[in-house]
Amino acid sequence: MAERSTAAVDVADNSGDDPLTAKADTTTADGAEAQDATDMSSRNTDGERETAEDPAIRTPELHSGHKLARRYRLEECVTRLDGFSSWRAVDEKLRRAVGVHILPSDHPRARSVLAAARASALLGDPRFVQVLDAVEENDLVYVVHEWLPDATELTTLLASGPLEPYDAYQLVTQVSQAMAAAHREGLAHLRLTPSAVLRTSTGQYRIRGLAVNAALRGITVDRPQRTDTEAIGALLYAALTQRWPYENDAHGLAGLPKGMGLIAPDQVRAGVHRGLSDLAMRALVNDGATASRQDPPCTTPEELAKAVAAMPRIRPPEPEFPAAPEYQRTTYQQGTYGRVQHPGVAVTQPVPPPPAPLETRTGKALKWAVSALLIAALGLGSWQIADHLLDQRGTQSDPGTTQPSPDVSLDDKAAPQLVPLPVRDSREFAPDGYPQDASDAGSTHDGDPATYWRSKSYDDGPDLAPSVKAGVGIVYDLGAEKDLSKAAIALRYAGDHTTITLYAADGLSPSSPVKAMPKIATGRTGGQSLEVTAEKPVKSRYVLLWMTAMPYTTGDQYSRAGHKQAITEVVFSGQSQP
C-alpha cells in the first residue's frame, strides 16, 4: 500500500471543490451534460476518488498478468475511472517497475492524452517523472512512465506535520523552477496537487503527470500559467501550515475556518518563516497583494522562481552531534595505586611528567647505536671514494692502455617524448539514435574540471546490457593525423566499475560500427581517473572514446539513481612530430 501511494500517478480529483481555476469539461462525448463529480464519487483504497463511469465509454477488460506489447506485464490496478485505468506494471525487457495509463483508442480523450504524453516525453527534464512510451496498439492507447519506489508523496510527508523551513524552501524553489522550464516549452500541469509532488531519498522533488493528468481528466484553462502558479502557492501554504488554503478539506488536510477568507500562513501557525509566508500569499492572491503585503503578486512560475531567488537563502539546519563523554581519571592516574586511602583525606599528589623519549634507558641505547652506524657508514664511504680515485690515477698514468667505450644498449635510449594533443572538435556518438548529453560533449576538453558530459541512468550494470545500450561515447577531432599513445580521463563518479575503450574512427560522425573500428586500447577503473595507454602509438585524426561499463551511484538534480558516469576532462598524449 505504501508503494502504491508513492508511485501511482494522481489522476483523480482528491478534493470536494476544486479551488484552482482549472475546470474539467462539463459535457460527455455525446454532448450530454455530466453530473458533478462530487456527487458521483467514492474513494478507493488509495484515497483517490473513483467517479462513476460514463456508460457510453467502453472500459478495457484488463487483469493482473496481462501484457502490453509483449513487454509490460500489469501487476496491480491503482485507479479506474472515466473509461481509463492506471496500473503498476513491470517492464520485463529492462527488469524494472513502471506505471501505465490505459484507455480505449476510441475514448474521446485518447488523441489528447497521446499528444500530451509525447510532448512531455520530449521535454526530458529530470525534475519531472519521465514518460517512457506512448503507444496506440490493438484498440488501446497506453502511456508508460517511470515508477519511483524510493520517493514519498508530499501528501504523506504532510500527514506527520508541516515541513521545516529549509524543506519548504527547497520545495518551492525546485517546483517553481521546474514548472517555469515546462511553461517555456509550452507545457502546463493543471493538476499540481500534493499527490503529484514526490520527494526522493536524496531530497530532490519530482513532479509527475505533466500535461498527461490534465489530458486524462479533460481539463483546459484560459490562463495555464496562473493556474500552475496558484497551485504552487497552495503547496507552499500547506507545507508551512499543514492546512489547505481554502475552506474545503482536501488531500488529507483540513481547510481554513469558514468565513475567514484567505489568511497568511504566519497567522495560521506560530513560528512560520515570514519570507516564505509572504511568498505563498503572493502566489495565491493573484488579483493583487493584500494591504499588509506590498510586494506585487506572482502570476507565472517564472515570476515566482525569481521571487524565490531574490529572498535570502534558507540554510539547512546544523547537524546535531552527540556530546562526548566526560573524561574521568582512574586511581592509577592519580598516583594512588597500592596506597591506603584514609577516609576523609584526599590525595592530591601530582603525577610526574614522563621523561622525553630519548632520555629513557632505551632511548640512550638507541642514540649510541645510531651514532655507531653513522660512523661506520662514513668510514666505508670514504674508503670507497679513495679507492676509486687511486684506480683512475693509475689508469691515466699508463699511456699504453685505452679506456673502452661503454656499450650502448636499446634500454639506454631515451624514451619518445609525449606531448599533449589538442582537441579541435568533439561530438557525441549515439549509433542507436538516442544521445545522452549531446550539447555538453565540448565540456570534456574545455580545461574546466567543473563542467562535464554525463550519461543517463541505467538499471543494468556495471556492464551495459547490449540489448538496451551497447555503449555511450564521444568522438574527438585532433585536427590532423597524430601518433596517439595515451589518454588521461577524469571521471565524476567512483565505484565498481568504469570501462572505456579507445578506437580510431573515420570521422566526427563515424560511418562504420564500433566493432569494425581499429581498437587502440582499453582501460578499467573503480576511481575517478583512468589512463588508457596503447601498446604502440596509433596514427589517427579521429578518436572514439567508448564507455561500456558504469558504476552505480545515487540520484542528483540531473538524473535518478542507477548505473551512470560523467566525464569532466580528457587529455590525449602522443609522440612529438619531427
PDB file of N, CA and C in Angstrom, residues 245-330:
ATOM      1  N   PRO A 245      -5.305  25.823   1.806  1.00  0.00           N
ATOM      2  CA  PRO A 245      -5.619  27.259   1.873  1.00  0.00           C
ATOM      3  C   PRO A 245      -7.010  27.628   1.342  1.00  0.00           C
ATOM      4  N   TYR A 246      -7.976  26.721   1.467  1.00  0.00           N
ATOM      5  CA  TYR A 246      -9.350  27.005   1.063  1.00  0.00           C
ATOM      6  C   TYR A 246     -10.269  26.441   2.143  1.00  0.00           C
ATOM      7  N   GLU A 247     -11.542  26.745   2.077  1.00  0.00           N
ATOM      8  CA  GLU A 247     -12.451  26.346   3.147  1.00  0.00           C
ATOM      9  C   GLU A 247     -12.703  24.846   3.182  1.00  0.00           C
ATOM     10  N   ASN A 248     -12.643  24.175   2.033  1.00  0.00           N
ATOM     11  CA  ASN A 248     -12.935  22.746   1.976  1.00  0.00           C
ATOM     12  C   ASN A 248     -11.706  21.926   2.341  1.00  0.00           C
ATOM     13  N   ASP A 249     -11.916  20.825   3.072  1.00  0.00           N
ATOM     14  CA  ASP A 249     -10.832  19.890   3.338  1.00  0.00           C
ATOM     15  C   ASP A 249     -10.440  19.186   2.037  1.00  0.00           C
ATOM     16  N   ALA A 250      -9.151  18.935   1.866  1.00  0.00           N
ATOM     17  CA  ALA A 250      -8.683  18.269   0.647  1.00  0.00           C
ATOM     18  C   ALA A 250      -7.312  17.667   0.886  1.00  0.00           C
ATOM     19  N   HIS A 251      -7.042  16.562   0.173  1.00  0.00           N
ATOM     20  CA  HIS A 251      -5.724  15.921   0.178  1.00  0.00           C
ATOM     21  C   HIS A 251      -5.286  15.513   1.584  1.00  0.00           C
ATOM     22  N   GLY A 252      -6.246  15.133   2.409  1.00  0.00           N
ATOM     23  CA  GLY A 252      -5.919  14.735   3.769  1.00  0.00           C
ATOM     24  C   GLY A 252      -5.618  15.893   4.697  1.00  0.00           C
ATOM     25  N   LEU A 253      -5.874  17.131   4.266  1.00  0.00           N
ATOM     26  CA  LEU A 253      -5.588  18.325   5.065  1.00  0.00           C
ATOM     27  C   LEU A 253      -6.884  19.055   5.398  1.00  0.00           C
ATOM     28  N   ALA A 254      -6.916  19.628   6.561  1.00  0.00           N
ATOM     29  CA  ALA A 254      -8.073  20.428   6.958  1.00  0.00           C
ATOM     30  C   ALA A 254      -8.023  21.777   6.262  1.00  0.00           C
ATOM     31  N   GLY A 255      -9.195  22.274   5.864  1.00  0.00           N
ATOM     32  CA  GLY A 255      -9.258  23.579   5.234  1.00  0.00           C
ATOM     33  C   GLY A 255      -9.247  24.702   6.257  1.00  0.00           C
ATOM     34  N   LEU A 256      -9.304  25.924   5.775  1.00  0.00           N
ATOM     35  CA  LEU A 256      -9.332  27.088   6.660  1.00  0.00           C
ATOM     36  C   LEU A 256     -10.726  27.262   7.270  1.00  0.00           C
ATOM     37  N   PRO A 257     -10.805  27.932   8.409  1.00  0.00           N
ATOM     38  CA  PRO A 257     -12.131  28.181   9.006  1.00  0.00           C
ATOM     39  C   PRO A 257     -13.046  28.908   8.041  1.00  0.00           C
ATOM     40  N   LYS A 258     -14.283  28.498   8.005  1.00  0.00           N
ATOM     41  CA  LYS A 258     -15.232  29.077   7.047  1.00  0.00           C
ATOM     42  C   LYS A 258     -15.534  30.529   7.407  1.00  0.00           C
ATOM     43  N   GLY A 259     -15.633  31.328   6.361  1.00  0.00           N
ATOM     44  CA  GLY A 259     -15.982  32.723   6.530  1.00  0.00           C
ATOM     45  C   GLY A 259     -14.805  33.637   6.812  1.00  0.00           C
ATOM     46  N   MET A 260     -13.608  33.112   7.013  1.00  0.00           N
ATOM     47  CA  MET A 260     -12.456  33.960   7.331  1.00  0.00           C
ATOM     48  C   MET A 260     -11.693  34.378   6.083  1.00  0.00           C
ATOM     49  N   GLY A 261     -11.915  33.686   4.977  1.00  0.00           N
ATOM     50  CA  GLY A 261     -11.154  34.018   3.776  1.00  0.00           C
ATOM     51  C   GLY A 261      -9.722  33.523   3.874  1.00  0.00           C
ATOM     52  N   LEU A 262      -8.908  33.977   2.954  1.00  0.00           N
ATOM     53  CA  LEU A 262      -7.508  33.549   2.909  1.00  0.00           C
ATOM     54  C   LEU A 262      -6.669  34.392   3.861  1.00  0.00           C
ATOM     55  N   ILE A 263      -6.060  33.748   4.842  1.00  0.00           N
ATOM     56  CA  ILE A 263      -5.197  34.440   5.794  1.00  0.00           C
ATOM     57  C   ILE A 263      -3.774  33.930   5.631  1.00  0.00           C
ATOM     58  N   ALA A 264      -2.819  34.768   5.983  1.00  0.00           N
ATOM     59  CA  ALA A 264      -1.413  34.445   5.762  1.00  0.00           C
ATOM     60  C   ALA A 264      -0.986  33.246   6.612  1.00  0.00           C
ATOM     61  N   PRO A 265      -0.052  32.433   6.131  1.00  0.00           N
ATOM     62  CA  PRO A 265       0.399  31.263   6.902  1.00  0.00           C
ATOM     63  C   PRO A 265       0.932  31.615   8.280  1.00  0.00           C
ATOM     64  N   ASP A 266       1.648  32.759   8.420  1.00  0.00           N
ATOM     65  CA  ASP A 266       2.200  33.097   9.730  1.00  0.00           C
ATOM     66  C   ASP A 266       1.128  33.554  10.708  1.00  0.00           C
ATOM     67  N   GLN A 267      -0.132  33.713  10.227  1.00  0.00           N
ATOM     68  CA  GLN A 267      -1.251  33.994  11.129  1.00  0.00           C
ATOM     69  C   GLN A 267      -2.033  32.724  11.475  1.00  0.00           C
ATOM     70  N   VAL A 268      -1.741  31.650  10.728  1.00  0.00           N
ATOM     71  CA  VAL A 268      -2.401  30.371  10.993  1.00  0.00           C
ATOM     72  C   VAL A 268      -1.615  29.569  12.017  1.00  0.00           C
ATOM     73  N   ARG A 269      -0.307  29.652  11.921  1.00  0.00           N
ATOM     74  CA  ARG A 269       0.536  28.816  12.776  1.00  0.00           C
ATOM     75  C   ARG A 269       1.729  29.644  13.236  1.00  0.00           C
ATOM     76  N   ALA A 270       2.075  29.507  14.509  1.00  0.00           N
ATOM     77  CA  ALA A 270       3.210  30.247  15.062  1.00  0.00           C
ATOM     78  C   ALA A 270       4.517  29.648  14.563  1.00  0.00           C
ATOM     79  N   GLY A 271       5.514  30.511  14.399  1.00  0.00           N
ATOM     80  CA  GLY A 271       6.840  30.057  14.011  1.00  0.00           C
ATOM     81  C   GLY A 271       7.039  29.882  12.529  1.00  0.00           C
ATOM     82  N   VAL A 272       6.093  30.278  11.696  1.00  0.00           N
ATOM     83  CA  VAL A 272       6.242  30.150  10.246  1.00  0.00           C
ATOM     84  C   VAL A 272       7.236  31.189   9.746  1.00  0.00           C
ATOM     85  N   HIS A 273       8.096  30.802   8.825  1.00  0.00           N
ATOM     86  CA  HIS A 273       9.078  31.717   8.237  1.00  0.00           C
ATOM     87  C   HIS A 273       8.353  32.849   7.507  1.00  0.00           C
ATOM     88  N   ARG A 274       8.675  34.098   7.891  1.00  0.00           N
ATOM     89  CA  ARG A 274       7.925  35.249   7.342  1.00  0.00           C
ATOM     90  C   ARG A 274       8.122  35.374   5.834  1.00  0.00           C
ATOM     91  N   GLY A 275       9.345  35.179   5.345  1.00  0.00           N
ATOM     92  CA  GLY A 275       9.582  35.320   3.906  1.00  0.00           C
ATOM     93  C   GLY A 275       8.817  34.292   3.093  1.00  0.00           C
ATOM     94  N   LEU A 276       8.767  33.035   3.565  1.00  0.00           N
ATOM     95  CA  LEU A 276       8.015  32.003   2.847  1.00  0.00           C
ATOM     96  C   LEU A 276       6.519  32.257   2.950  1.00  0.00           C
ATOM     97  N   SER A 277       6.057  32.790   4.088  1.00  0.00           N
ATOM     98  CA  SER A 277       4.638  33.128   4.243  1.00  0.00           C
ATOM     99  C   SER A 277       4.234  34.187   3.217  1.00  0.00           C
ATOM    100  N   ASP A 278       5.048  35.227   3.070  1.00  0.00           N
ATOM    101  CA  ASP A 278       4.759  36.260   2.074  1.00  0.00           C
ATOM    102  C   ASP A 278       4.758  35.677   0.664  1.00  0.00           C
ATOM    103  N   LEU A 279       5.677  34.762   0.398  1.00  0.00           N
ATOM    104  CA  LEU A 279       5.794  34.164  -0.932  1.00  0.00           C
ATOM    105  C   LEU A 279       4.538  33.360  -1.276  1.00  0.00           C
ATOM    106  N   ALA A 280       4.020  32.604  -0.304  1.00  0.00           N
ATOM    107  CA  ALA A 280       2.796  31.837  -0.540  1.00  0.00           C
ATOM    108  C   ALA A 280       1.619  32.760  -0.856  1.00  0.00           C
ATOM    109  N   MET A 281       1.521  33.884  -0.153  1.00  0.00           N
ATOM    110  CA  MET A 281       0.425  34.825  -0.406  1.00  0.00           C
ATOM    111  C   MET A 281       0.551  35.484  -1.769  1.00  0.00           C
ATOM    112  N   ARG A 282       1.780  35.787  -2.175  1.00  0.00           N
ATOM    113  CA  ARG A 282       1.980  36.413  -3.493  1.00  0.00           C
ATOM    114  C   ARG A 282       1.604  35.462  -4.625  1.00  0.00           C
ATOM    115  N   ALA A 283       1.761  34.156  -4.398  1.00  0.00           N
ATOM    116  CA  ALA A 283       1.382  33.193  -5.427  1.00  0.00           C
ATOM    117  C   ALA A 283      -0.114  32.912  -5.419  1.00  0.00           C
ATOM    118  N   LEU A 284      -0.739  32.955  -4.239  1.00  0.00           N
ATOM    119  CA  LEU A 284      -2.160  32.645  -4.130  1.00  0.00           C
ATOM    120  C   LEU A 284      -3.043  33.838  -4.465  1.00  0.00           C
ATOM    121  N   VAL A 285      -2.681  35.019  -4.011  1.00  0.00           N
ATOM    122  CA  VAL A 285      -3.522  36.205  -4.205  1.00  0.00           C
ATOM    123  C   VAL A 285      -3.124  36.863  -5.515  1.00  0.00           C
ATOM    124  N   ASN A 286      -3.575  36.307  -6.615  1.00  0.00           N
ATOM    125  CA  ASN A 286      -3.140  36.812  -7.919  1.00  0.00           C
ATOM    126  C   ASN A 286      -3.936  38.018  -8.395  1.00  0.00           C
ATOM    127  N   ASP A 287      -4.978  38.405  -7.659  1.00  0.00           N
ATOM    128  CA  ASP A 287      -5.696  39.620  -8.039  1.00  0.00           C
ATOM    129  C   ASP A 287      -5.033  40.869  -7.470  1.00  0.00           C
ATOM    130  N   GLY A 288      -3.954  40.692  -6.736  1.00  0.00           N
ATOM    131  CA  GLY A 288      -3.243  41.835  -6.164  1.00  0.00           C
ATOM    132  C   GLY A 288      -2.821  41.534  -4.742  1.00  0.00           C
ATOM    133  N   ALA A 289      -1.735  42.185  -4.324  1.00  0.00           N
ATOM    134  CA  ALA A 289      -1.233  41.953  -2.970  1.00  0.00           C
ATOM    135  C   ALA A 289      -2.198  42.549  -1.947  1.00  0.00           C
ATOM    136  N   THR A 290      -2.234  41.930  -0.769  1.00  0.00           N
ATOM    137  CA  THR A 290      -3.084  42.472   0.286  1.00  0.00           C
ATOM    138  C   THR A 290      -2.462  43.744   0.845  1.00  0.00           C
ATOM    139  N   ALA A 291      -3.205  44.406   1.724  1.00  0.00           N
ATOM    140  CA  ALA A 291      -2.728  45.674   2.264  1.00  0.00           C
ATOM    141  C   ALA A 291      -1.455  45.507   3.070  1.00  0.00           C
ATOM    142  N   SER A 292      -1.328  44.354   3.738  1.00  0.00           N
ATOM    143  CA  SER A 292      -0.142  44.150   4.564  1.00  0.00           C
ATOM    144  C   SER A 292       1.042  43.626   3.756  1.00  0.00           C
ATOM    145  N   ARG A 293       0.787  43.210   2.551  1.00  0.00           N
ATOM    146  CA  ARG A 293       1.848  42.709   1.671  1.00  0.00           C
ATOM    147  C   ARG A 293       1.939  43.625   0.457  1.00  0.00           C
ATOM    148  N   GLN A 294       2.956  44.452   0.431  1.00  0.00           N
ATOM    149  CA  GLN A 294       3.068  45.443  -0.631  1.00  0.00           C
ATOM    150  C   GLN A 294       3.786  44.913  -1.863  1.00  0.00           C
ATOM    151  N   ASP A 295       4.394  43.735  -1.764  1.00  0.00           N
ATOM    152  CA  ASP A 295       5.062  43.181  -2.938  1.00  0.00           C
ATOM    153  C   ASP A 295       4.033  42.768  -3.977  1.00  0.00           C
ATOM    154  N   PRO A 296       4.375  42.874  -5.273  1.00  0.00           N
ATOM    155  CA  PRO A 296       3.411  42.514  -6.323  1.00  0.00           C
ATOM    156  C   PRO A 296       3.169  41.015  -6.338  1.00  0.00           C
ATOM    157  N   PRO A 297       1.978  40.587  -6.803  1.00  0.00           N
ATOM    158  CA  PRO A 297       1.692  39.155  -6.864  1.00  0.00           C
ATOM    159  C   PRO A 297       2.528  38.467  -7.953  1.00  0.00           C
ATOM    160  N   CYS A 298       2.660  37.167  -7.841  1.00  0.00           N
ATOM    161  CA  CYS A 298       3.354  36.361  -8.851  1.00  0.00           C
ATOM    162  C   CYS A 298       2.299  35.632  -9.662  1.00  0.00           C
ATOM    163  N   THR A 299       2.256  35.886 -10.952  1.00  0.00           N
ATOM    164  CA  THR A 299       1.210  35.305 -11.803  1.00  0.00           C
ATOM    165  C   THR A 299       1.731  34.210 -12.716  1.00  0.00           C
ATOM    166  N   THR A 300       3.033  33.980 -12.758  1.00  0.00           N
ATOM    167  CA  THR A 300       3.605  32.907 -13.576  1.00  0.00           C
ATOM    168  C   THR A 300       4.658  32.173 -12.754  1.00  0.00           C
ATOM    169  N   PRO A 301       4.922  30.906 -13.073  1.00  0.00           N
ATOM    170  CA  PRO A 301       6.004  30.198 -12.367  1.00  0.00           C
ATOM    171  C   PRO A 301       7.351  30.891 -12.512  1.00  0.00           C
ATOM    172  N   GLU A 302       7.599  31.549 -13.635  1.00  0.00           N
ATOM    173  CA  GLU A 302       8.861  32.259 -13.837  1.00  0.00           C
ATOM    174  C   GLU A 302       8.999  33.397 -12.822  1.00  0.00           C
ATOM    175  N   GLU A 303       7.925  34.167 -12.639  1.00  0.00           N
ATOM    176  CA  GLU A 303       7.958  35.256 -11.660  1.00  0.00           C
ATOM    177  C   GLU A 303       8.139  34.713 -10.249  1.00  0.00           C
ATOM    178  N   LEU A 304       7.491  33.588  -9.960  1.00  0.00           N
ATOM    179  CA  LEU A 304       7.623  33.000  -8.633  1.00  0.00           C
ATOM    180  C   LEU A 304       9.044  32.498  -8.389  1.00  0.00           C
ATOM    181  N   ALA A 305       9.643  31.871  -9.395  1.00  0.00           N
ATOM    182  CA  ALA A 305      11.025  31.387  -9.257  1.00  0.00           C
ATOM    183  C   ALA A 305      11.981  32.551  -9.018  1.00  0.00           C
ATOM    184  N   LYS A 306      11.771  33.674  -9.697  1.00  0.00           N
ATOM    185  CA  LYS A 306      12.620  34.846  -9.489  1.00  0.00           C
ATOM    186  C   LYS A 306      12.411  35.423  -8.087  1.00  0.00           C
ATOM    187  N   ALA A 307      11.178  35.406  -7.607  1.00  0.00           N
ATOM    188  CA  ALA A 307      10.915  35.908  -6.252  1.00  0.00           C
ATOM    189  C   ALA A 307      11.598  35.027  -5.207  1.00  0.00           C
ATOM    190  N   VAL A 308      11.607  33.726  -5.429  1.00  0.00           N
ATOM    191  CA  VAL A 308      12.295  32.829  -4.504  1.00  0.00           C
ATOM    192  C   VAL A 308      13.793  33.110  -4.515  1.00  0.00           C
ATOM    193  N   ALA A 309      14.355  33.294  -5.710  1.00  0.00           N
ATOM    194  CA  ALA A 309      15.789  33.555  -5.816  1.00  0.00           C
ATOM    195  C   ALA A 309      16.179  34.882  -5.179  1.00  0.00           C
ATOM    196  N   ALA A 310      15.243  35.836  -5.151  1.00  0.00           N
ATOM    197  CA  ALA A 310      15.565  37.160  -4.598  1.00  0.00           C
ATOM    198  C   ALA A 310      15.541  37.194  -3.079  1.00  0.00           C
ATOM    199  N   MET A 311      14.867  36.242  -2.438  1.00  0.00           N
ATOM    200  CA  MET A 311      14.801  36.260  -0.978  1.00  0.00           C
ATOM    201  C   MET A 311      16.076  35.661  -0.394  1.00  0.00           C
ATOM    202  N   PRO A 312      16.426  36.006   0.856  1.00  0.00           N
ATOM    203  CA  PRO A 312      17.629  35.428   1.478  1.00  0.00           C
ATOM    204  C   PRO A 312      17.546  33.908   1.517  1.00  0.00           C
ATOM    205  N   ARG A 313      18.644  33.272   1.183  1.00  0.00           N
ATOM    206  CA  ARG A 313      18.671  31.814   1.130  1.00  0.00           C
ATOM    207  C   ARG A 313      18.524  31.218   2.529  1.00  0.00           C
ATOM    208  N   ILE A 314      17.693  30.194   2.632  1.00  0.00           N
ATOM    209  CA  ILE A 314      17.499  29.500   3.907  1.00  0.00           C
ATOM    210  C   ILE A 314      18.445  28.308   3.945  1.00  0.00           C
ATOM    211  N   ARG A 315      19.306  28.278   4.926  1.00  0.00           N
ATOM    212  CA  ARG A 315      20.311  27.216   5.018  1.00  0.00           C
ATOM    213  C   ARG A 315      19.764  26.024   5.789  1.00  0.00           C
ATOM    214  N   PRO A 316      20.294  24.833   5.502  1.00  0.00           N
ATOM    215  CA  PRO A 316      19.822  23.649   6.230  1.00  0.00           C
ATOM    216  C   PRO A 316      20.215  23.724   7.695  1.00  0.00           C
ATOM    217  N   PRO A 317      19.464  23.069   8.561  1.00  0.00           N
ATOM    218  CA  PRO A 317      19.804  23.102   9.992  1.00  0.00           C
ATOM    219  C   PRO A 317      21.140  22.427  10.243  1.00  0.00           C
ATOM    220  N   GLU A 318      21.842  22.908  11.246  1.00  0.00           N
ATOM    221  CA  GLU A 318      23.126  22.314  11.594  1.00  0.00           C
ATOM    222  C   GLU A 318      22.917  20.913  12.146  1.00  0.00           C
ATOM    223  N   PRO A 319      23.755  19.957  11.727  1.00  0.00           N
ATOM    224  CA  PRO A 319      23.608  18.596  12.264  1.00  0.00           C
ATOM    225  C   PRO A 319      23.950  18.558  13.743  1.00  0.00           C
ATOM    226  N   GLU A 320      23.236  17.736  14.469  1.00  0.00           N
ATOM    227  CA  GLU A 320      23.467  17.598  15.897  1.00  0.00           C
ATOM    228  C   GLU A 320      24.345  16.381  16.163  1.00  0.00           C
ATOM    229  N   PHE A 321      25.447  16.607  16.877  1.00  0.00           N
ATOM    230  CA  PHE A 321      26.358  15.522  17.209  1.00  0.00           C
ATOM    231  C   PHE A 321      26.216  15.184  18.690  1.00  0.00           C
ATOM    232  N   PRO A 322      26.294  13.905  19.069  1.00  0.00           N
ATOM    233  CA  PRO A 322      26.190  13.554  20.491  1.00  0.00           C
ATOM    234  C   PRO A 322      27.377  14.087  21.279  1.00  0.00           C
ATOM    235  N   ALA A 323      27.110  14.546  22.497  1.00  0.00           N
ATOM    236  CA  ALA A 323      28.175  15.107  23.326  1.00  0.00           C
ATOM    237  C   ALA A 323      29.160  14.014  23.724  1.00  0.00           C
ATOM    238  N   ALA A 324      30.445  14.360  23.728  1.00  0.00           N
ATOM    239  CA  ALA A 324      31.482  13.394  24.105  1.00  0.00           C
ATOM    240  C   ALA A 324      31.390  13.102  25.597  1.00  0.00           C
ATOM    241  N   PRO A 325      31.579  11.841  25.994  1.00  0.00           N
ATOM    242  CA  PRO A 325      31.514  11.527  27.432  1.00  0.00           C
ATOM    243  C   PRO A 325      32.628  12.229  28.208  1.00  0.00           C
ATOM    244  N   GLU A 326      32.300  12.632  29.431  1.00  0.00           N
ATOM    245  CA  GLU A 326      33.275  13.351  30.251  1.00  0.00           C
ATOM    246  C   GLU A 326      34.440  12.443  30.628  1.00  0.00           C
ATOM    247  N   TYR A 327      35.665  12.978  30.492  1.00  0.00           N
ATOM    248  CA  TYR A 327      36.861  12.189  30.797  1.00  0.00           C
ATOM    249  C   TYR A 327      37.005  12.039  32.307  1.00  0.00           C
ATOM    250  N   GLN A 328      37.262  10.804  32.754  1.00  0.00           N
ATOM    251  CA  GLN A 328      37.411  10.541  34.182  1.00  0.00           C
ATOM    252  C   GLN A 328      38.767   9.904  34.445  1.00  0.00           C
ATOM    253  N   ARG A 329      39.467  10.449  35.409  1.00  0.00           N
ATOM    254  CA  ARG A 329      40.761   9.885  35.787  1.00  0.00           C
ATOM    255  C   ARG A 329      40.557   8.620  36.629  1.00  0.00           C
ATOM    256  N   THR A 330      41.459   7.664  36.469  1.00  0.00           N
ATOM    257  CA  THR A 330      41.432   6.461  37.304  1.00  0.00           C
ATOM    258  C   THR A 330      42.308   6.672  38.517  1.00  0.00           C
TER     259      THR A 330
END
